[in-house]
């Protein structure tokens, strides 16, 4: 056999299993979720007619700015994602292919996963309240905070909840608003001691934030590179690692002071 023909034959034989594998993968569900920019919600405003933040024991300040928590919208826990779905999403900047287990806890039904996400949100709200009151040197006996945000699960709104409570109670500490009247968005978990943690899906959340009018985005410092990957024009990133650092950055932003950047 001519050497060239032999090489072609060998290539064809060697490729056959790969072609078969791709054909199977094209129809088999894959362990991924496809995500896109989700809703944002102003924690200083109302949700379905009810204030997101309610203060009792102290007067709540009037605010004109916005603090928008951000989300991603992912395919459902039971959705079957095929190769064609992955390929289509791969080439779009407003879509992300994520491991299924990084979006949803494994081993649960849709109902169990929804309950898990709601439990995480409740824990996040408790930590956010504790962190904000600690930042203001208040305790739960002096002021009661209630948080209400329907149809959102998970812990990633913690930082924005804390900032909203601080703005409602103390503003910038000098009679003005912590937001400076701006539309500020962000994401990040929060611990009771004020530590800010990473969340995932940041490049999609920045797109949601800019879509809904934000000009500043607070991002966990560890996720700066992800946030810059598809950063919308007109959106300024401010990295944060602690609640006190986020508060200091917002105050500096209003006064034209030095602000960290990614």
PDB file of C-alpha atoms in Angstrom:
ATOM      1  CA  UNK A   1       0.000   0.000   0.000  1.00  0.00           C
ATOM      2  CA  UNK A   2       1.219   3.485  -0.787  1.00  0.00           C
ATOM      3  CA  UNK A   3       2.549   5.164   2.425  1.00  0.00           C
ATOM      4  CA  UNK A   4       0.204   8.114   2.038  1.00  0.00           C
ATOM      5  CA  UNK A   5      -2.810   5.818   1.710  1.00  0.00           C
ATOM      6  CA  UNK A   6      -1.621   3.901   4.767  1.00  0.00           C
ATOM      7  CA  UNK A   7      -1.444   7.088   6.860  1.00  0.00           C
ATOM      8  CA  UNK A   8      -4.930   8.071   5.768  1.00  0.00           C
ATOM      9  CA  UNK A   9      -6.278   4.651   6.657  1.00  0.00           C
ATOM     10  CA  UNK A  10      -4.621   4.702  10.044  1.00  0.00           C
ATOM     11  CA  UNK A  11      -6.016   8.145  10.713  1.00  0.00           C
ATOM     12  CA  UNK A  12      -9.501   7.061   9.748  1.00  0.00           C
ATOM     13  CA  UNK A  13      -9.348   4.015  11.983  1.00  0.00           C
ATOM     14  CA  UNK A  14      -7.922   5.994  14.886  1.00  0.00           C
ATOM     15  CA  UNK A  15     -10.621   8.641  14.561  1.00  0.00           C
ATOM     16  CA  UNK A  16     -13.529   6.240  14.510  1.00  0.00           C
ATOM     17  CA  UNK A  17     -13.786   5.850  18.322  1.00  0.00           C
ATOM     18  CA  UNK A  18     -13.527   9.614  18.755  1.00  0.00           C
ATOM     19  CA  UNK A  19     -16.299  10.240  16.241  1.00  0.00           C
ATOM     20  CA  UNK A  20     -18.431   7.626  17.962  1.00  0.00           C
ATOM     21  CA  UNK A  21     -17.753   9.217  21.354  1.00  0.00           C
ATOM     22  CA  UNK A  22     -18.726  12.663  20.091  1.00  0.00           C
ATOM     23  CA  UNK A  23     -21.871  11.214  18.545  1.00  0.00           C
ATOM     24  CA  UNK A  24     -22.852   9.675  21.869  1.00  0.00           C
ATOM     25  CA  UNK A  25     -21.939  12.862  23.760  1.00  0.00           C
ATOM     26  CA  UNK A  26     -24.146  14.826  21.414  1.00  0.00           C
ATOM     27  CA  UNK A  27     -27.188  13.013  22.798  1.00  0.00           C
ATOM     28  CA  UNK A  28     -26.101  12.131  26.342  1.00  0.00           C
ATOM     29  CA  UNK A  29     -26.751  14.604  29.193  1.00  0.00           C
ATOM     30  CA  UNK A  30     -23.598  16.210  30.560  1.00  0.00           C
ATOM     31  CA  UNK A  31     -22.847  17.199  34.203  1.00  0.00           C
ATOM     32  CA  UNK A  32     -23.056  20.938  33.544  1.00  0.00           C
ATOM     33  CA  UNK A  33     -25.393  23.862  34.021  1.00  0.00           C
ATOM     34  CA  UNK A  34     -25.653  26.812  31.664  1.00  0.00           C
ATOM     35  CA  UNK A  35     -25.903  30.171  33.423  1.00  0.00           C
ATOM     36  CA  UNK A  36     -26.697  33.710  32.313  1.00  0.00           C
ATOM     37  CA  UNK A  37     -27.042  37.115  34.009  1.00  0.00           C
ATOM     38  CA  UNK A  38     -29.954  36.969  36.445  1.00  0.00           C
ATOM     39  CA  UNK A  39     -32.080  39.474  38.283  1.00  0.00           C
ATOM     40  CA  UNK A  40     -30.744  42.191  40.537  1.00  0.00           C
ATOM     41  CA  UNK A  41     -32.592  43.600  43.542  1.00  0.00           C
ATOM     42  CA  UNK A  42     -32.148  46.861  45.403  1.00  0.00           C
ATOM     43  CA  UNK A  43     -31.841  45.886  49.061  1.00  0.00           C
ATOM     44  CA  UNK A  44     -32.636  49.487  50.021  1.00  0.00           C
ATOM     45  CA  UNK A  45     -36.000  49.249  48.276  1.00  0.00           C
ATOM     46  CA  UNK A  46     -39.065  47.001  48.259  1.00  0.00           C
ATOM     47  CA  UNK A  47     -39.634  43.466  47.079  1.00  0.00           C
ATOM     48  CA  UNK A  48     -43.206  42.750  46.007  1.00  0.00           C
ATOM     49  CA  UNK A  49     -44.456  45.679  48.060  1.00  0.00           C
ATOM     50  CA  UNK A  50     -42.522  44.808  51.239  1.00  0.00           C
ATOM     51  CA  UNK A  51     -39.319  46.597  52.289  1.00  0.00           C
ATOM     52  CA  UNK A  52     -36.299  44.324  51.882  1.00  0.00           C
ATOM     53  CA  UNK A  53     -34.827  45.769  55.084  1.00  0.00           C
ATOM     54  CA  UNK A  54     -37.054  46.641  58.037  1.00  0.00           C
ATOM     55  CA  UNK A  55     -35.566  48.341  61.117  1.00  0.00           C
ATOM     56  CA  UNK A  56     -37.180  48.345  64.554  1.00  0.00           C
ATOM     57  CA  UNK A  57     -35.834  50.037  67.684  1.00  0.00           C
ATOM     58  CA  UNK A  58     -34.152  52.861  65.780  1.00  0.00           C
ATOM     59  CA  UNK A  59     -35.351  55.177  63.023  1.00  0.00           C
ATOM     60  CA  UNK A  60     -34.446  54.040  59.523  1.00  0.00           C
ATOM     61  CA  UNK A  61     -32.813  56.634  57.287  1.00  0.00           C
ATOM     62  CA  UNK A  62     -34.316  57.691  53.962  1.00  0.00           C
ATOM     63  CA  UNK A  63     -32.127  56.629  51.060  1.00  0.00           C
ATOM     64  CA  UNK A  64     -32.081  57.642  47.401  1.00  0.00           C
ATOM     65  CA  UNK A  65     -29.199  55.503  46.143  1.00  0.00           C
ATOM     66  CA  UNK A  66     -29.361  51.805  45.381  1.00  0.00           C
ATOM     67  CA  UNK A  67     -27.481  48.751  46.594  1.00  0.00           C
ATOM     68  CA  UNK A  68     -28.195  45.983  44.114  1.00  0.00           C
ATOM     69  CA  UNK A  69     -27.500  42.384  44.958  1.00  0.00           C
ATOM     70  CA  UNK A  70     -26.862  40.341  41.829  1.00  0.00           C
ATOM     71  CA  UNK A  71     -27.676  36.807  40.755  1.00  0.00           C
ATOM     72  CA  UNK A  72     -27.109  34.333  37.970  1.00  0.00           C
ATOM     73  CA  UNK A  73     -29.935  32.418  36.334  1.00  0.00           C
ATOM     74  CA  UNK A  74     -29.011  28.786  35.677  1.00  0.00           C
ATOM     75  CA  UNK A  75     -30.693  25.857  34.016  1.00  0.00           C
ATOM     76  CA  UNK A  76     -32.741  23.872  36.529  1.00  0.00           C
ATOM     77  CA  UNK A  77     -31.310  21.140  38.731  1.00  0.00           C
ATOM     78  CA  UNK A  78     -32.978  18.405  36.658  1.00  0.00           C
ATOM     79  CA  UNK A  79     -32.378  19.966  33.245  1.00  0.00           C
ATOM     80  CA  UNK A  80     -30.491  17.771  30.790  1.00  0.00           C
ATOM     81  CA  UNK A  81     -27.596  19.652  29.193  1.00  0.00           C
ATOM     82  CA  UNK A  82     -26.265  18.224  25.941  1.00  0.00           C
ATOM     83  CA  UNK A  83     -23.122  18.865  23.947  1.00  0.00           C
ATOM     84  CA  UNK A  84     -24.927  21.284  21.625  1.00  0.00           C
ATOM     85  CA  UNK A  85     -26.018  23.376  24.633  1.00  0.00           C
ATOM     86  CA  UNK A  86     -22.441  23.525  25.903  1.00  0.00           C
ATOM     87  CA  UNK A  87     -21.037  24.474  22.505  1.00  0.00           C
ATOM     88  CA  UNK A  88     -23.591  27.250  21.977  1.00  0.00           C
ATOM     89  CA  UNK A  89     -22.956  28.703  25.428  1.00  0.00           C
ATOM     90  CA  UNK A  90     -19.198  28.460  25.059  1.00  0.00           C
ATOM     91  CA  UNK A  91     -19.123  31.088  22.315  1.00  0.00           C
ATOM     92  CA  UNK A  92     -21.370  33.625  24.059  1.00  0.00           C
ATOM     93  CA  UNK A  93     -20.083  36.222  26.513  1.00  0.00           C
ATOM     94  CA  UNK A  94     -23.453  36.347  28.286  1.00  0.00           C
ATOM     95  CA  UNK A  95     -23.472  32.608  29.017  1.00  0.00           C
ATOM     96  CA  UNK A  96     -21.248  30.418  31.170  1.00  0.00           C
ATOM     97  CA  UNK A  97     -20.903  26.658  31.352  1.00  0.00           C
ATOM     98  CA  UNK A  98     -20.466  25.637  34.977  1.00  0.00           C
ATOM     99  CA  UNK A  99     -20.102  22.250  36.677  1.00  0.00           C
ATOM    100  CA  UNK A 100     -23.556  21.216  37.889  1.00  0.00           C
ATOM    101  CA  UNK A 101     -22.293  20.611  41.428  1.00  0.00           C
ATOM    102  CA  UNK A 102     -20.893  24.154  41.647  1.00  0.00           C
ATOM    103  CA  UNK A 103     -24.402  25.529  41.078  1.00  0.00           C
ATOM    104  CA  UNK A 104     -26.504  22.940  42.896  1.00  0.00           C
ATOM    105  CA  UNK A 105     -25.662  20.581  45.760  1.00  0.00           C
ATOM    106  CA  UNK A 106     -25.479  17.037  44.472  1.00  0.00           C
ATOM    107  CA  UNK A 107     -27.699  14.156  45.463  1.00  0.00           C
ATOM    108  CA  UNK A 108     -30.937  16.047  46.094  1.00  0.00           C
ATOM    109  CA  UNK A 109     -34.261  16.436  44.379  1.00  0.00           C
ATOM    110  CA  UNK A 110     -35.356  19.803  42.968  1.00  0.00           C
ATOM    111  CA  UNK A 111     -37.421  20.382  46.121  1.00  0.00           C
ATOM    112  CA  UNK A 112     -34.519  19.475  48.412  1.00  0.00           C
ATOM    113  CA  UNK A 113     -32.137  21.735  46.507  1.00  0.00           C
ATOM    114  CA  UNK A 114     -34.604  24.641  46.726  1.00  0.00           C
ATOM    115  CA  UNK A 115     -34.881  24.095  50.483  1.00  0.00           C
ATOM    116  CA  UNK A 116     -31.087  23.982  50.772  1.00  0.00           C
ATOM    117  CA  UNK A 117     -30.735  27.279  48.891  1.00  0.00           C
ATOM    118  CA  UNK A 118     -33.366  28.931  51.092  1.00  0.00           C
ATOM    119  CA  UNK A 119     -31.569  27.716  54.211  1.00  0.00           C
ATOM    120  CA  UNK A 120     -28.329  29.210  52.891  1.00  0.00           C
ATOM    121  CA  UNK A 121     -30.103  32.512  52.262  1.00  0.00           C
ATOM    122  CA  UNK A 122     -31.495  32.546  55.810  1.00  0.00           C
ATOM    123  CA  UNK A 123     -28.039  31.867  57.253  1.00  0.00           C
ATOM    124  CA  UNK A 124     -26.618  34.592  55.021  1.00  0.00           C
ATOM    125  CA  UNK A 125     -29.211  37.079  56.279  1.00  0.00           C
ATOM    126  CA  UNK A 126     -28.434  36.246  59.912  1.00  0.00           C
ATOM    127  CA  UNK A 127     -24.697  36.662  59.304  1.00  0.00           C
ATOM    128  CA  UNK A 128     -25.277  39.901  57.390  1.00  0.00           C
ATOM    129  CA  UNK A 129     -27.293  41.356  60.261  1.00  0.00           C
ATOM    130  CA  UNK A 130     -24.685  40.341  62.828  1.00  0.00           C
ATOM    131  CA  UNK A 131     -21.844  41.759  60.721  1.00  0.00           C
ATOM    132  CA  UNK A 132     -23.639  45.090  60.190  1.00  0.00           C
ATOM    133  CA  UNK A 133     -24.512  45.518  63.862  1.00  0.00           C
ATOM    134  CA  UNK A 134     -20.948  44.623  64.840  1.00  0.00           C
ATOM    135  CA  UNK A 135     -19.660  47.225  62.391  1.00  0.00           C
ATOM    136  CA  UNK A 136     -21.887  49.851  64.047  1.00  0.00           C
ATOM    137  CA  UNK A 137     -21.140  48.638  67.597  1.00  0.00           C
ATOM    138  CA  UNK A 138     -24.781  47.783  68.175  1.00  0.00           C
ATOM    139  CA  UNK A 139     -26.373  44.590  69.434  1.00  0.00           C
ATOM    140  CA  UNK A 140     -29.592  42.767  68.700  1.00  0.00           C
ATOM    141  CA  UNK A 141     -31.084  44.039  71.945  1.00  0.00           C
ATOM    142  CA  UNK A 142     -30.817  47.627  70.727  1.00  0.00           C
ATOM    143  CA  UNK A 143     -32.180  47.185  67.233  1.00  0.00           C
ATOM    144  CA  UNK A 144     -34.092  44.490  65.365  1.00  0.00           C
ATOM    145  CA  UNK A 145     -33.507  43.939  61.676  1.00  0.00           C
ATOM    146  CA  UNK A 146     -35.801  41.923  59.403  1.00  0.00           C
ATOM    147  CA  UNK A 147     -34.779  40.975  55.879  1.00  0.00           C
ATOM    148  CA  UNK A 148     -37.192  39.971  53.135  1.00  0.00           C
ATOM    149  CA  UNK A 149     -36.238  38.945  49.613  1.00  0.00           C
ATOM    150  CA  UNK A 150     -38.393  36.334  47.909  1.00  0.00           C
ATOM    151  CA  UNK A 151     -37.416  33.996  45.074  1.00  0.00           C
ATOM    152  CA  UNK A 152     -33.668  34.267  45.718  1.00  0.00           C
ATOM    153  CA  UNK A 153     -31.587  31.554  47.324  1.00  0.00           C
ATOM    154  CA  UNK A 154     -27.984  31.022  48.320  1.00  0.00           C
ATOM    155  CA  UNK A 155     -25.500  33.061  50.365  1.00  0.00           C
ATOM    156  CA  UNK A 156     -24.128  35.528  47.810  1.00  0.00           C
ATOM    157  CA  UNK A 157     -26.245  38.547  48.856  1.00  0.00           C
ATOM    158  CA  UNK A 158     -24.657  38.705  52.322  1.00  0.00           C
ATOM    159  CA  UNK A 159     -22.327  41.644  51.675  1.00  0.00           C
ATOM    160  CA  UNK A 160     -25.077  43.763  50.096  1.00  0.00           C
ATOM    161  CA  UNK A 161     -27.494  43.011  52.946  1.00  0.00           C
ATOM    162  CA  UNK A 162     -24.897  44.204  55.475  1.00  0.00           C
ATOM    163  CA  UNK A 163     -24.215  47.387  53.538  1.00  0.00           C
ATOM    164  CA  UNK A 164     -27.943  48.038  53.225  1.00  0.00           C
ATOM    165  CA  UNK A 165     -28.452  47.714  56.983  1.00  0.00           C
ATOM    166  CA  UNK A 166     -25.555  50.096  57.608  1.00  0.00           C
ATOM    167  CA  UNK A 167     -26.927  52.631  55.133  1.00  0.00           C
ATOM    168  CA  UNK A 168     -30.383  52.431  56.715  1.00  0.00           C
ATOM    169  CA  UNK A 169     -29.009  52.910  60.234  1.00  0.00           C
ATOM    170  CA  UNK A 170     -25.950  55.130  59.849  1.00  0.00           C
ATOM    171  CA  UNK A 171     -25.446  56.155  56.213  1.00  0.00           C
ATOM    172  CA  UNK A 172     -21.895  57.348  55.701  1.00  0.00           C
ATOM    173  CA  UNK A 173     -21.622  58.295  59.366  1.00  0.00           C
ATOM    174  CA  UNK A 174     -21.667  62.013  58.554  1.00  0.00           C
ATOM    175  CA  UNK A 175     -25.294  62.598  57.657  1.00  0.00           C
ATOM    176  CA  UNK A 176     -25.088  61.421  54.057  1.00  0.00           C
ATOM    177  CA  UNK A 177     -25.812  58.171  52.255  1.00  0.00           C
ATOM    178  CA  UNK A 178     -23.327  55.334  52.124  1.00  0.00           C
ATOM    179  CA  UNK A 179     -24.083  54.997  48.413  1.00  0.00           C
ATOM    180  CA  UNK A 180     -23.595  58.692  47.738  1.00  0.00           C
ATOM    181  CA  UNK A 181     -26.846  58.478  45.780  1.00  0.00           C
ATOM    182  CA  UNK A 182     -25.265  56.105  43.246  1.00  0.00           C
ATOM    183  CA  UNK A 183     -26.461  52.765  41.913  1.00  0.00           C
ATOM    184  CA  UNK A 184     -23.962  50.350  43.416  1.00  0.00           C
ATOM    185  CA  UNK A 185     -24.059  46.608  42.886  1.00  0.00           C
ATOM    186  CA  UNK A 186     -22.001  43.727  44.127  1.00  0.00           C
ATOM    187  CA  UNK A 187     -21.778  40.214  45.415  1.00  0.00           C
ATOM    188  CA  UNK A 188     -20.071  38.263  48.163  1.00  0.00           C
ATOM    189  CA  UNK A 189     -20.813  36.090  51.137  1.00  0.00           C
ATOM    190  CA  UNK A 190     -20.442  37.550  54.622  1.00  0.00           C
ATOM    191  CA  UNK A 191     -19.453  36.072  57.967  1.00  0.00           C
ATOM    192  CA  UNK A 192     -20.585  37.535  61.277  1.00  0.00           C
ATOM    193  CA  UNK A 193     -17.063  38.914  61.775  1.00  0.00           C
ATOM    194  CA  UNK A 194     -17.336  40.841  58.493  1.00  0.00           C
ATOM    195  CA  UNK A 195     -15.190  38.607  56.299  1.00  0.00           C
ATOM    196  CA  UNK A 196     -16.264  38.694  52.642  1.00  0.00           C
ATOM    197  CA  UNK A 197     -16.078  35.452  50.651  1.00  0.00           C
ATOM    198  CA  UNK A 198     -16.080  34.481  46.970  1.00  0.00           C
ATOM    199  CA  UNK A 199     -19.241  33.297  45.257  1.00  0.00           C
ATOM    200  CA  UNK A 200     -18.757  32.373  41.572  1.00  0.00           C
ATOM    201  CA  UNK A 201     -20.486  33.559  38.411  1.00  0.00           C
ATOM    202  CA  UNK A 202     -19.042  37.050  38.837  1.00  0.00           C
ATOM    203  CA  UNK A 203     -18.559  37.816  35.130  1.00  0.00           C
ATOM    204  CA  UNK A 204     -22.284  37.240  34.600  1.00  0.00           C
ATOM    205  CA  UNK A 205     -23.248  39.279  37.659  1.00  0.00           C
ATOM    206  CA  UNK A 206     -21.312  42.320  36.420  1.00  0.00           C
ATOM    207  CA  UNK A 207     -23.341  42.190  33.216  1.00  0.00           C
ATOM    208  CA  UNK A 208     -26.582  42.046  35.204  1.00  0.00           C
ATOM    209  CA  UNK A 209     -25.426  44.969  37.333  1.00  0.00           C
ATOM    210  CA  UNK A 210     -24.582  47.217  34.395  1.00  0.00           C
ATOM    211  CA  UNK A 211     -27.810  46.263  32.627  1.00  0.00           C
ATOM    212  CA  UNK A 212     -29.731  47.523  35.662  1.00  0.00           C
ATOM    213  CA  UNK A 213     -27.908  50.832  35.933  1.00  0.00           C
ATOM    214  CA  UNK A 214     -24.994  50.193  38.301  1.00  0.00           C
ATOM    215  CA  UNK A 215     -21.765  52.130  37.817  1.00  0.00           C
ATOM    216  CA  UNK A 216     -19.830  50.517  40.693  1.00  0.00           C
ATOM    217  CA  UNK A 217     -19.456  46.838  41.489  1.00  0.00           C
ATOM    218  CA  UNK A 218     -18.121  45.471  44.776  1.00  0.00           C
ATOM    219  CA  UNK A 219     -16.362  42.164  44.117  1.00  0.00           C
ATOM    220  CA  UNK A 220     -14.607  39.727  46.462  1.00  0.00           C
ATOM    221  CA  UNK A 221     -10.906  40.409  45.871  1.00  0.00           C
ATOM    222  CA  UNK A 222     -10.203  36.752  45.076  1.00  0.00           C
ATOM    223  CA  UNK A 223     -12.516  37.043  42.057  1.00  0.00           C
ATOM    224  CA  UNK A 224     -11.064  40.197  40.501  1.00  0.00           C
ATOM    225  CA  UNK A 225      -9.673  38.381  37.468  1.00  0.00           C
ATOM    226  CA  UNK A 226     -13.034  36.710  36.784  1.00  0.00           C
ATOM    227  CA  UNK A 227     -14.832  40.040  37.159  1.00  0.00           C
ATOM    228  CA  UNK A 228     -12.516  41.694  34.632  1.00  0.00           C
ATOM    229  CA  UNK A 229     -12.983  38.924  32.055  1.00  0.00           C
ATOM    230  CA  UNK A 230     -16.204  40.317  30.537  1.00  0.00           C
ATOM    231  CA  UNK A 231     -16.404  43.660  32.352  1.00  0.00           C
ATOM    232  CA  UNK A 232     -19.079  45.909  30.826  1.00  0.00           C
ATOM    233  CA  UNK A 233     -18.090  49.411  29.796  1.00  0.00           C
ATOM    234  CA  UNK A 234     -18.893  51.997  32.454  1.00  0.00           C
ATOM    235  CA  UNK A 235     -18.718  49.645  35.440  1.00  0.00           C
ATOM    236  CA  UNK A 236     -16.003  50.257  38.029  1.00  0.00           C
ATOM    237  CA  UNK A 237     -14.733  47.338  40.100  1.00  0.00           C
ATOM    238  CA  UNK A 238     -13.867  47.760  43.781  1.00  0.00           C
ATOM    239  CA  UNK A 239     -12.283  44.690  45.407  1.00  0.00           C
ATOM    240  CA  UNK A 240     -13.261  43.904  48.995  1.00  0.00           C
ATOM    241  CA  UNK A 241     -12.179  41.391  51.613  1.00  0.00           C
ATOM    242  CA  UNK A 242     -14.064  42.725  54.647  1.00  0.00           C
ATOM    243  CA  UNK A 243     -17.228  44.653  55.402  1.00  0.00           C
ATOM    244  CA  UNK A 244     -15.244  47.463  57.022  1.00  0.00           C
ATOM    245  CA  UNK A 245     -13.122  47.712  53.871  1.00  0.00           C
ATOM    246  CA  UNK A 246     -16.232  47.909  51.686  1.00  0.00           C
ATOM    247  CA  UNK A 247     -17.664  50.688  53.879  1.00  0.00           C
ATOM    248  CA  UNK A 248     -14.372  52.595  53.779  1.00  0.00           C
ATOM    249  CA  UNK A 249     -14.211  52.295  49.980  1.00  0.00           C
ATOM    250  CA  UNK A 250     -17.751  53.621  49.529  1.00  0.00           C
ATOM    251  CA  UNK A 251     -17.023  56.567  51.816  1.00  0.00           C
ATOM    252  CA  UNK A 252     -13.815  57.305  49.894  1.00  0.00           C
ATOM    253  CA  UNK A 253     -15.689  57.050  46.598  1.00  0.00           C
ATOM    254  CA  UNK A 254     -18.092  59.764  47.721  1.00  0.00           C
ATOM    255  CA  UNK A 255     -15.247  62.013  48.902  1.00  0.00           C
ATOM    256  CA  UNK A 256     -12.947  61.436  45.928  1.00  0.00           C
ATOM    257  CA  UNK A 257     -10.382  59.597  48.024  1.00  0.00           C
ATOM    258  CA  UNK A 258      -8.098  56.684  47.174  1.00  0.00           C
ATOM    259  CA  UNK A 259      -9.972  53.491  46.348  1.00  0.00           C
ATOM    260  CA  UNK A 260      -8.522  50.037  45.699  1.00  0.00           C
ATOM    261  CA  UNK A 261      -8.955  48.563  42.229  1.00  0.00           C
ATOM    262  CA  UNK A 262      -8.721  45.130  40.667  1.00  0.00           C
TER     263      UNK A 262
END
